[in-house]
Coordinates of C-alpha atoms and ligand atoms in Angstrom, one line a residue:
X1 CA 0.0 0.0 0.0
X2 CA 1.4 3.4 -1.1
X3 CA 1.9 6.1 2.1
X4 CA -0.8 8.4 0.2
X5 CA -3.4 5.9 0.6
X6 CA -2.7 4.9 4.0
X7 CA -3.2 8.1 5.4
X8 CA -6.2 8.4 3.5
X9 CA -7.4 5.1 4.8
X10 CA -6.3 6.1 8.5
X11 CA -7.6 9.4 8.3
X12 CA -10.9 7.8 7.7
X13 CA -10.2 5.8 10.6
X14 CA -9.3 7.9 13.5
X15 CA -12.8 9.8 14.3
X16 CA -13.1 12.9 16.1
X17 CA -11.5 16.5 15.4
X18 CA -7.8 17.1 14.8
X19 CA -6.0 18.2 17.6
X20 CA -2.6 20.3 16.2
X21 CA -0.2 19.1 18.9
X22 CA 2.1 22.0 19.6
X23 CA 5.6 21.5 19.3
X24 CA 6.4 21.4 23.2
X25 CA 9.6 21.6 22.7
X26 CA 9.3 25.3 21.4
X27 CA 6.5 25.8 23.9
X28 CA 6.6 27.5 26.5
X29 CA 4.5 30.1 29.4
X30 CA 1.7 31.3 27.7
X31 CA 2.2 29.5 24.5
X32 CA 5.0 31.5 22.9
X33 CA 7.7 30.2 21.1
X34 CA 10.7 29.3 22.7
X35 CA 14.2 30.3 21.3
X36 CA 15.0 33.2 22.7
X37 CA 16.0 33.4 26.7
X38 CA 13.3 34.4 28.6
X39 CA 13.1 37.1 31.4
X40 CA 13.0 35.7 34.7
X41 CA 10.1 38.0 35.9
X42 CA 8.7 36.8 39.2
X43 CA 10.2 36.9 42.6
X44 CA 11.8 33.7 42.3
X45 CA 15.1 34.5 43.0
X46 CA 14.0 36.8 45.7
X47 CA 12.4 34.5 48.3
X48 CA 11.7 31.6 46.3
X49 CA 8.2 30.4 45.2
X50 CA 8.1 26.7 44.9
X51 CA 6.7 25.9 41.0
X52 CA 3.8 23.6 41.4
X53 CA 4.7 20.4 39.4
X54 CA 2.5 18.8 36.7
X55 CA 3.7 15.4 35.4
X56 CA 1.6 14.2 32.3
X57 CA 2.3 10.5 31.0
X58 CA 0.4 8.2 28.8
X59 CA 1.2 6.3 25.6
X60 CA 2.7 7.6 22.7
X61 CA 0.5 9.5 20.8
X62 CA -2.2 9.4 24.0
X63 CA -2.6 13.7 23.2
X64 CA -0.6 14.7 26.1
X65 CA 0.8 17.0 24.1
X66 CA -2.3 18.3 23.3
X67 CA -3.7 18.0 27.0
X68 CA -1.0 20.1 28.0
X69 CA -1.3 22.4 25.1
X70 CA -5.2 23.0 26.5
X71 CA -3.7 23.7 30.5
X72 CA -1.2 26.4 29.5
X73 CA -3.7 27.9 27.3
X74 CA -6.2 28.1 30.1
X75 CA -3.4 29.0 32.6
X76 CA -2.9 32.1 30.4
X77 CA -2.2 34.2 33.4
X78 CA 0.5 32.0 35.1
X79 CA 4.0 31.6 33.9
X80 CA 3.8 27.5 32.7
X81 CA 6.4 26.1 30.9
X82 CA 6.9 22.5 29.3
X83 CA 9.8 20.1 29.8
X84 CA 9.3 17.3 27.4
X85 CA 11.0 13.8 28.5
X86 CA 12.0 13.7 24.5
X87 CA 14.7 16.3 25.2
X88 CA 16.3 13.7 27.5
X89 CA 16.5 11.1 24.8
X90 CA 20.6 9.7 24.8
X91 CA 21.9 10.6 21.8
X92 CA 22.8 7.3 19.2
X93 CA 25.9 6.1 18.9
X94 CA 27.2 5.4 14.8
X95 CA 26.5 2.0 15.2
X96 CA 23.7 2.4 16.5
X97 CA 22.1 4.5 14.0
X98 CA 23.2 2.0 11.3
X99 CA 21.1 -0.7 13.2
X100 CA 18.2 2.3 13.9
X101 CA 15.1 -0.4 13.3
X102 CA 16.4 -2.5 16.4
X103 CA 16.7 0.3 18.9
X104 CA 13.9 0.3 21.4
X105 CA 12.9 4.1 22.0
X106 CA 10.5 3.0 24.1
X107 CA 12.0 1.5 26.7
X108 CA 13.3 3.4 30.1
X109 CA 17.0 3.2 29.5
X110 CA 16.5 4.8 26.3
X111 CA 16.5 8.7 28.5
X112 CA 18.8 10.5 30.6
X113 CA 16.7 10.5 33.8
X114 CA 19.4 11.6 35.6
X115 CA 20.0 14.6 33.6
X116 CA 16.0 15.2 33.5
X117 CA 16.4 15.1 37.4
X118 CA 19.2 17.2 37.9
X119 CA 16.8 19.9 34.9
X120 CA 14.3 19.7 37.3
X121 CA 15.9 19.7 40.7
X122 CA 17.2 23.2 39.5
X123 CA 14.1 24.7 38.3
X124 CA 12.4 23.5 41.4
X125 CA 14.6 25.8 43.2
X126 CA 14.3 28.8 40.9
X127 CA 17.6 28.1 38.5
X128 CA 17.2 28.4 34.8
X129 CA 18.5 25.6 33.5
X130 CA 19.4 24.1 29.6
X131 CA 17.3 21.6 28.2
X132 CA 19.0 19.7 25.4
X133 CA 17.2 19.9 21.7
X134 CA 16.7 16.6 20.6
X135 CA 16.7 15.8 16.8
X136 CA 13.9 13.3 16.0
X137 CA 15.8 12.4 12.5
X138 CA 19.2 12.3 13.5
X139 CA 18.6 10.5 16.8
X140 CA 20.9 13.1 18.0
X141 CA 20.7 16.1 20.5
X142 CA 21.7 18.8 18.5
X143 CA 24.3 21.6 20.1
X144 CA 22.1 24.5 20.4
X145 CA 19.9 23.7 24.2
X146 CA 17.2 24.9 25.3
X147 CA 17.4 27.9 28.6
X148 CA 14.4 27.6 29.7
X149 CA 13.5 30.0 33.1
X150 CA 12.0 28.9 36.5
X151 CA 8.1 29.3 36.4
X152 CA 5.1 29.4 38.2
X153 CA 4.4 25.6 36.6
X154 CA 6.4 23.6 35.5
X155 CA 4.6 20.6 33.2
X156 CA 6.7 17.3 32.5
X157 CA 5.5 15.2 29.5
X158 CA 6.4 12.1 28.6
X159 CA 5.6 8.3 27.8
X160 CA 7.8 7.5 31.0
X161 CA 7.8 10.1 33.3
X162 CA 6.3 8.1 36.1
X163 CA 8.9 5.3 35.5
X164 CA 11.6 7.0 37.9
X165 CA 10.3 7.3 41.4
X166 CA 12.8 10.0 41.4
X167 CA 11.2 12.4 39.2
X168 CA 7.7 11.0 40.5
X169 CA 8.2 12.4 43.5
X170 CA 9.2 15.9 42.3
X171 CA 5.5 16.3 41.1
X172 CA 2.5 18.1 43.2
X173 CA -0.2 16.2 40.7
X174 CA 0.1 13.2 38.1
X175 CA -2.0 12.6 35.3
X176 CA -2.4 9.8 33.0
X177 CA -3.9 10.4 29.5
X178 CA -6.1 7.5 28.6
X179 CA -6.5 6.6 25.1
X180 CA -7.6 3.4 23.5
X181 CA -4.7 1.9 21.8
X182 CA -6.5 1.9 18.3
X183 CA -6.4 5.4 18.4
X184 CA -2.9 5.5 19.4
X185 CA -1.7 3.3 16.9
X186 CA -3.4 5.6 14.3
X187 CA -2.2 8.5 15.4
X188 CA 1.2 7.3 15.3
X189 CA 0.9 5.8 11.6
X190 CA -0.4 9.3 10.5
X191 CA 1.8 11.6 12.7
X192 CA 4.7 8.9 10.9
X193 CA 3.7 9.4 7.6
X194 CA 3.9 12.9 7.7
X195 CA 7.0 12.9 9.0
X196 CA 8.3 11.2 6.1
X197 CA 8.6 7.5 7.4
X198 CA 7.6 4.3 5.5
X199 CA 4.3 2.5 6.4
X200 CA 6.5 -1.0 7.0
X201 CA 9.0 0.0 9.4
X202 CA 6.8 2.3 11.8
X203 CA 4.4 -1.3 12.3
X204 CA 7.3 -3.3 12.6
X205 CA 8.8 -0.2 15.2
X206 CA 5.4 -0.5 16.7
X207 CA 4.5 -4.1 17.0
X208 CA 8.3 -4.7 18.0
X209 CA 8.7 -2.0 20.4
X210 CA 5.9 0.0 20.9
X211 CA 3.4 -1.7 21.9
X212 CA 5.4 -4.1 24.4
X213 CA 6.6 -1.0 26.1
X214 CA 3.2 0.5 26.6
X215 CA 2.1 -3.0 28.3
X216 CA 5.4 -3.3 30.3
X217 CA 6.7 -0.2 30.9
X218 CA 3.7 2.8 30.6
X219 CA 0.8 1.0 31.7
X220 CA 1.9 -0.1 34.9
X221 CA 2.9 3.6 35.8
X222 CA -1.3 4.5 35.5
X223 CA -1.3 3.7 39.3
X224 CA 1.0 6.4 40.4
X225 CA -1.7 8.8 38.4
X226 CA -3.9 11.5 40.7
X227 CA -5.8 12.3 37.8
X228 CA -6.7 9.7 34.5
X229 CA -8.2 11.4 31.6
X230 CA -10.0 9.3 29.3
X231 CA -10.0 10.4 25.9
X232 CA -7.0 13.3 26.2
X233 CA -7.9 16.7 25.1
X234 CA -11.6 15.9 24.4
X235 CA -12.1 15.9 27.6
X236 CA -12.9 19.2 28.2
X237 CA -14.3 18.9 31.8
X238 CA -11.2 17.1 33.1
X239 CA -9.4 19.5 32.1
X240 CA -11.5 22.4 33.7
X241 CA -10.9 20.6 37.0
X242 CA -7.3 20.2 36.7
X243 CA -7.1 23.9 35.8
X244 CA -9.2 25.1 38.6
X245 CA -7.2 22.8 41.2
X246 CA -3.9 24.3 40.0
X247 CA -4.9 27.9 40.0
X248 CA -6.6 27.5 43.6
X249 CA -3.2 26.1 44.6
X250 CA -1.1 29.0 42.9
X251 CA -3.5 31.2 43.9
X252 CA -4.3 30.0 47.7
X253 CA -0.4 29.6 47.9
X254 CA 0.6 33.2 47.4
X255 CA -2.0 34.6 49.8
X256 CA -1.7 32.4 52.6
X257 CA 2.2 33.5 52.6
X258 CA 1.2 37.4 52.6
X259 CA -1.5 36.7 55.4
X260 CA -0.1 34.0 58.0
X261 CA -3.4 33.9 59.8
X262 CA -5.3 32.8 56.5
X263 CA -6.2 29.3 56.3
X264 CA -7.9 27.4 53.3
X265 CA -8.4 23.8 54.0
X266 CA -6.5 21.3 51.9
X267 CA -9.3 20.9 49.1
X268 CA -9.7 17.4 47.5
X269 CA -12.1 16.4 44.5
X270 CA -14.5 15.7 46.9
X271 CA -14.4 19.6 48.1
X272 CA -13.9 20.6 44.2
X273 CA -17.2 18.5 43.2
X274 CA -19.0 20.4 46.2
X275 CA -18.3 23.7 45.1
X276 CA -19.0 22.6 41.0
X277 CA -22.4 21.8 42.6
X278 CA -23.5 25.0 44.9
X279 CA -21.8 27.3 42.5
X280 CA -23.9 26.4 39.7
X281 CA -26.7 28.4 39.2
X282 CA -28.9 25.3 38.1
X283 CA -28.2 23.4 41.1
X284 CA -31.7 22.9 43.2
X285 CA -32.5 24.7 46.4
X286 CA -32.8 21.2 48.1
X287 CA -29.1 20.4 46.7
X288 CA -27.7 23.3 47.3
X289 CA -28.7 22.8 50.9
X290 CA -27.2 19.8 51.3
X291 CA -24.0 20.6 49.4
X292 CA -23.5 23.6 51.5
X293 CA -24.3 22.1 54.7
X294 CA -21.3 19.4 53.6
X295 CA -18.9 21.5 53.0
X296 CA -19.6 24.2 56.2
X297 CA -19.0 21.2 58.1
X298 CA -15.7 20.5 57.0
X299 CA -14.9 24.5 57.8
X300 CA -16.6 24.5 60.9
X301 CA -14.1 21.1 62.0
X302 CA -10.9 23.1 60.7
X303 CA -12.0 25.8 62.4
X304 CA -12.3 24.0 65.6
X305 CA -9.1 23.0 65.4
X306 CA -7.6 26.1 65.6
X307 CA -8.6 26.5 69.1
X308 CA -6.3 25.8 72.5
X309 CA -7.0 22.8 74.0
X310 CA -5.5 21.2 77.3
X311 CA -3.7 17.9 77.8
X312 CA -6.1 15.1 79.3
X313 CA -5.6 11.3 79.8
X314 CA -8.1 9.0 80.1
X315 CA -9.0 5.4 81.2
X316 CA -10.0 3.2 78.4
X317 CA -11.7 0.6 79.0
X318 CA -8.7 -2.0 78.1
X319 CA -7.6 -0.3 81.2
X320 CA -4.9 1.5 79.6
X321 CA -4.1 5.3 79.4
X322 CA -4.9 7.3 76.9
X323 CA -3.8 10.9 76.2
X324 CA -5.1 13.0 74.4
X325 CA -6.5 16.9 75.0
X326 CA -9.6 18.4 76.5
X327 CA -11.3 20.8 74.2
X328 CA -11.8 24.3 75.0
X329 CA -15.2 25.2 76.9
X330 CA -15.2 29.1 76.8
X331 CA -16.4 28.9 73.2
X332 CA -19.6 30.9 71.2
X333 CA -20.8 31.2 67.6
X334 CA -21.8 34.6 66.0
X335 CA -23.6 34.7 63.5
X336 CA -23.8 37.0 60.8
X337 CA -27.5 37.7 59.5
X338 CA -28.9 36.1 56.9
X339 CA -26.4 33.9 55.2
X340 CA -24.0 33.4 58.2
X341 CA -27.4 31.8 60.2
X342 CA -26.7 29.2 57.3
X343 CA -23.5 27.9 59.6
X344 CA -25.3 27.3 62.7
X345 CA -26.1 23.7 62.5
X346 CA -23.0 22.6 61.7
X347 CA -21.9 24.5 64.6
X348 CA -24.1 23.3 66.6
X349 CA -23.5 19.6 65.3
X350 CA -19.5 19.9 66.4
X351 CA -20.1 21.3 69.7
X352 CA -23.0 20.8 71.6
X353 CA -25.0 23.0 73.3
X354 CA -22.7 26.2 72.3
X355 CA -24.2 29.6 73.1
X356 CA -24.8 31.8 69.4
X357 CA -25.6 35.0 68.9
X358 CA -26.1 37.3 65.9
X359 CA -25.4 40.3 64.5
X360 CA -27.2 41.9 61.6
X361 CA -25.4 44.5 59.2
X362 CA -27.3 46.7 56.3
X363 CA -25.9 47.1 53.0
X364 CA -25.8 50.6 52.0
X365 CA -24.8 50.5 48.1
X366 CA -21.7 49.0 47.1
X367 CA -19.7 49.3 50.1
X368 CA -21.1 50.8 52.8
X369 CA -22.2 48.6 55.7
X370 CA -24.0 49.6 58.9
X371 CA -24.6 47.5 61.8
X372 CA -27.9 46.9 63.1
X373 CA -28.8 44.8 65.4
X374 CA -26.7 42.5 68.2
X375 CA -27.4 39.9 70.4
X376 CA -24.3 38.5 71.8
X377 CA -23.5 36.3 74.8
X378 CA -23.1 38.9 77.6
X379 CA -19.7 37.3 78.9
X380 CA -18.7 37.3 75.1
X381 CA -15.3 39.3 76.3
X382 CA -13.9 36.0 77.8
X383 CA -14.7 33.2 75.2
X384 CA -13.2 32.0 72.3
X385 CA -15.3 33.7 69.2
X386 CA -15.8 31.2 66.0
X387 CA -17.7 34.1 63.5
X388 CA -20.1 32.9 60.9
X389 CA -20.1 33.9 57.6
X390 CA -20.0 31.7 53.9
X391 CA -18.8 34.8 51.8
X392 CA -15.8 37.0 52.4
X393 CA -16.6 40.0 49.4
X394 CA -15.1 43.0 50.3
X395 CA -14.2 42.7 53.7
X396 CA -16.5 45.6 54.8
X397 CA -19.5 43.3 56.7
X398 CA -16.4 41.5 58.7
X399 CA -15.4 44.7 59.7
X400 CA -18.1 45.6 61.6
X401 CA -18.6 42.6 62.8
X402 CA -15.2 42.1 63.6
X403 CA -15.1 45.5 65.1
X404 CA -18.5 45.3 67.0
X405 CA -16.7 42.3 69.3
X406 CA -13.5 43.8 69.9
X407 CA -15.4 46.9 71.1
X408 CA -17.2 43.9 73.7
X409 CA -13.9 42.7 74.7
X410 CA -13.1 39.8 73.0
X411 CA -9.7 39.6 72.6
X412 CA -8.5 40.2 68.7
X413 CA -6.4 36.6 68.8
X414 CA -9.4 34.8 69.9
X415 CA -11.5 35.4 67.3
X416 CA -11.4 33.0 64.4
X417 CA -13.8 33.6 60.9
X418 CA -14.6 30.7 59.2
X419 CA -16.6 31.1 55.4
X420 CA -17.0 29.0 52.6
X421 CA -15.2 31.5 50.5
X422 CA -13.0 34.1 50.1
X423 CA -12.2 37.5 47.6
X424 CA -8.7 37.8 48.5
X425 CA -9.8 41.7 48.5
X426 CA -11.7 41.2 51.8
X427 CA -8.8 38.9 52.9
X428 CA -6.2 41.4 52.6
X429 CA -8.6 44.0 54.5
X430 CA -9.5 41.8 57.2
X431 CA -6.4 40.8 57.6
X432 CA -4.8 44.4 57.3
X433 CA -7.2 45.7 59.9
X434 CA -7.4 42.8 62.2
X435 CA -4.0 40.6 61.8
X436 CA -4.6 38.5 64.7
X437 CA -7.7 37.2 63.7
X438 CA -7.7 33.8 61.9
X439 CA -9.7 33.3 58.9
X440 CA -10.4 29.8 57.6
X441 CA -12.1 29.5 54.1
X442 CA -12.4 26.9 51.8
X443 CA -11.8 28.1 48.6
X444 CA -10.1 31.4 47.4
X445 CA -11.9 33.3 44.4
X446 CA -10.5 35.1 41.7
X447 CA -11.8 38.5 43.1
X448 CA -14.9 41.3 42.8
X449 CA -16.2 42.7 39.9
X450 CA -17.3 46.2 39.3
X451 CA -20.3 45.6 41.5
X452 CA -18.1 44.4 44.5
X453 CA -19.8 41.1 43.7
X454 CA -17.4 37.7 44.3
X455 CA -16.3 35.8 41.0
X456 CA -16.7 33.7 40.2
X457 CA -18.5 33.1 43.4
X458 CA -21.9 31.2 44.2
X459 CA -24.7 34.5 44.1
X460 CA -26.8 35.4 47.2
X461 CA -25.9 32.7 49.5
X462 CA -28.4 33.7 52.2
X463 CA -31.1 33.5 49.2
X464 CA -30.1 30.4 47.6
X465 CA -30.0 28.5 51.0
X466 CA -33.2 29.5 52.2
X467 CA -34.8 29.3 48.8
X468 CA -35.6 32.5 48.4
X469 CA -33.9 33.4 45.4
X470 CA -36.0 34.1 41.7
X471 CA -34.5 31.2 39.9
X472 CA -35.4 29.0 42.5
X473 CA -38.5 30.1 43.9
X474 CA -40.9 27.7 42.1
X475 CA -39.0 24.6 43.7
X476 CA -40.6 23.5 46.8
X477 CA -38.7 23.5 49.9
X478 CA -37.7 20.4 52.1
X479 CA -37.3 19.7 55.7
X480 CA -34.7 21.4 57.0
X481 CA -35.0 24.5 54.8
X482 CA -38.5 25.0 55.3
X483 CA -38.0 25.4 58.7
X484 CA -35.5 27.7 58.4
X485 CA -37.5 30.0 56.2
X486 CA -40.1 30.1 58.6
X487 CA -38.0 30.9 61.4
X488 CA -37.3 34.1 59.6
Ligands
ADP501 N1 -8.5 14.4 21.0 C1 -7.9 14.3 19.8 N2 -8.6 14.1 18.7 C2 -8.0 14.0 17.5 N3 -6.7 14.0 17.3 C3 -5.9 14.2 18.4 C4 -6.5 14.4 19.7 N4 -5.4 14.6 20.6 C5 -4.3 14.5 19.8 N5 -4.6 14.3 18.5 C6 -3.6 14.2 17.4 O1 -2.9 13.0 17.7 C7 -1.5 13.1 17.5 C8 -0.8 12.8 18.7 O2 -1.1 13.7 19.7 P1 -0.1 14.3 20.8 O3 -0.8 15.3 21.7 O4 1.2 14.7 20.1 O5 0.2 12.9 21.6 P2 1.4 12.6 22.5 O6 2.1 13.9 23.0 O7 0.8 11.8 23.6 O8 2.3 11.7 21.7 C9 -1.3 14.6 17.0 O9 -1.2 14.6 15.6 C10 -2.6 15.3 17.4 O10 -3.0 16.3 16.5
LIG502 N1 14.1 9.0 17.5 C1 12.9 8.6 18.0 C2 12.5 8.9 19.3 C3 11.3 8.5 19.8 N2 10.4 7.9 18.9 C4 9.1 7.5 19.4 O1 8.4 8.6 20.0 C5 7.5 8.1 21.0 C6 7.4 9.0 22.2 O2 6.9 10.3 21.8 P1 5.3 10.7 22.0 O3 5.2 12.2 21.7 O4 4.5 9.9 21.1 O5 5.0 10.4 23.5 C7 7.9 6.7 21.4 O6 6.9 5.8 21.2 C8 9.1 6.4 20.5 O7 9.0 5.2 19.9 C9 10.8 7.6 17.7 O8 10.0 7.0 16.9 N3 12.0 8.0 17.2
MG503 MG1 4.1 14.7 22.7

């Protein structure tokens, strides 16, 4: 069969679109060419911000090119760049390249993994470093490397790259691109073709190399994976996911090192899927209940543990000792009206029988807030101070609040404000204004917009959760929330 019509009958084959898989090796931070040197622009050197660590691996021809092409485009405002494990490719020897059909590309021994290492040990500690230019038809790396700068991410590709625990170990999150092997193997014929190769030899490379190295060597790596994408770069929503985790992580990272007394629980997909769920604006009054009462609970229990506690032992009944700590009594929950009355129950779930009172603050306009109405414990001054709130906007409600119980007495270090998320606007003024107070959130948001409104945020809380909201005021209410809508 002539090449021409093998494409043609491969092309026909492969369904789906046509991804262009960028040429990694030229790609770099925001999807510009590589070449040049780039400017080291960040405070890297300065203090040192750890890059967070993406290792993509999968078959040949799996898209992770193309997966990772889709993650720096939709990182475009972090500094990404992409070390291929291609570049690390030993150079052939003459001999070798005379026997080229019997070398095994695919096999571990075929890379430099300690040079990769040694590339990424560097970057992780803010060096720029030279990646060598590998030459796909000499077999060859050719003499002009690659300087390639520290960055926010770093992404490491390759049909091995979870094959040395070494380099394993360097990565924050793995992720294994899962395609059928069909598809691989047509890929690879076309991507072949075009290259310039014969039909013959790329089966035989495949069939003698290829495809025993996928079941011996890559496969076995899909356990080390965090994340498995099925299907590569069509899958759009895995991809979403993986870009919201890394940009909470970037994002959460920086903040919590400006404001030491910020605190935003270690989220999981379990605490991404929650938030996917109460921040859509389809999801129903009776779900978004329950999603949001899930995930207050978890903030509620990290809260809690920021409090002191005393050393206690205790009989168990084996008879031995046990020791362990005595919580702190001298505790209350204030809540603020509407949205913070949301928290209570979960409050009220971790410690029982705790004393809450409220506080209710007006909204004049965008950002003027006015307290009131108060009811708070009356020996407030000496108790520990857990403030309920799911949104942190612009700071200006937690103000007052904040400012109404230091005016009681309570001391500023023993209040702790606990929301389901945060603007890192009303962080920084909180935290600014009030330094000793903790604030533990779950999720940091990209910020206001011009109507000092969270984004991307979740809308009116207070409305959603009680079902009072437009869009879902046709759906009946159940149990719980019912009640609470009459209690108003
Ligand atoms: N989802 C997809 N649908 C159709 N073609 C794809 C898809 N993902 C990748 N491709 C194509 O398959 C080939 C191999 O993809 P690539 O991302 O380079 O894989 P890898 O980096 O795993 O070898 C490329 O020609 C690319 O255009
Ligand atoms: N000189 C070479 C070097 C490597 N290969 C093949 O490339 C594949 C890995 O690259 P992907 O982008 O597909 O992950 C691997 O299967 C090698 O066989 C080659 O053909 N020639
Ligand atoms: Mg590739």
């Amino acid at each position: 069969m002539g090449s021409y019509s093998a494409v043609e009958v491969i092309a026909a084959a492969v369904s789906g679109a046509h991804y262009p898989a960028p040429d990694l090796d030229k790609l770099d931070m925001k999807g510009s060419m590589l070449g040049e040197e780039q400017p080291t622009t960040s405070g890297m050197e300065n203090g040192h911000q750890c890059p967070f660590v993406i290792g993509v691996a999968g078959g040949a021809s799996s898209g992770k090119s193309a997966v990772c092409k889709m993650i720096i485009d939709q990182l475009c405002d972090h500094r990404v760049v992409v070390v291929t494990q291609e570049s690390f490719y030993y150079g052939l020897s003459d001999e070798e390249l005379v026997h080229v059909n019997d070398y095994n590309f695919d096999h571990p021994d075929a890379f430099d993994m300690d040079l990769l290492l040694s590339c990424m040990e560097n970057l992780k500690h803010g060096k720029s470093v030279d990646i060598p230019n590998y030459n796909f038809k000499t077999h060859k790396s050719v003499p002009r490397a690659r300087k390639v700068n520290p960055s926010d991410v770093i992404i490491l590709e390759g049909i091995l790259i979870f094959h040395d625990s070494r380099v394993r170990d360097l990565m924050n999150m793995k992720i294994f691109v899962d395609t059928d092997d069909d598809v691989r193997l047509a890929r690879r014929i076309l991507r072949d073709l075009e290259k310039g190769r014969d039909i013959i030899p790329v089966l035989d490379q495949y069939s003698k190399f290829v495809k025993p190295a996928f079941e011996d060597f890559i496969l076995p790596t899909k356990k080390y994976a965090d994340i498995i994408i099925p299907r590569g770069a069509d899958n759009s929503v895995a991809i979403d996911l993986i870009v919201q985790h890394i940009r909470t992580k970037l994002g959460q990272n920086d903040l919590c090192k400006i404001h030491p007394n910020l605190y935003v629980i270690q989220t999981t997909y379990q605490i991404r899927g929650m938030h996917t769920i109460i921040r859509d604006a389809a999801t129903t009054t009776h779900d978004f209940i329950f999603y949001a009462d899930r995930l207050i609970r978890l903030v509620v229990e990290h809260g809690l543990g920021h409090l002191p506690f005393k050393e206690k032992q205790v009989i168990t009944p084996t008879g031995s000792v046990y020791t362990g700590v005595d919580f702190s009594k001298s505790l209350c929950g204030i809540s603020v009206i509407r949205s913070g009355e949301s928290m209570e129950n979960a409050l009220r779930a971790c410690c029982k029988g705790i004393k809450i009172g409220k506080i209710l603050i007006h909204r004049e306009g965008d950002d003027g807030k006015q307290l009131i109405y108060h009811n708070l414990p009356k020996d407030i001054a000496k108790r520990h101070v857990l403030l309920l709130d799911p949104i942190l906007g612009t700071g200006n409600s937690a103000v007052q609040a904040i400012s109404l119980l230091l005016e009681k007495g309570v001391q500023e270090s023993n209040i702790i404000f606990l929301n389901l998320i945060s603007a890192p606007q009303g962080v920084h003024v909180v935290s600014k204004r009030f330094p000793r107070v903790k604030i533990v959130t779950s999720e940091i948001e990209l910020g206001l917009n011009d109507e000092c409104r969270v984004i991307p945020g979740m809308g009116e809380f207070g409305d959603r959760y009680f079902g009072t909201d437009d869009y879902q005021s046709s759906t009946p209410f159940f149990g719980d929330a019912k009640d609470r809508v009459r209690l108003l």
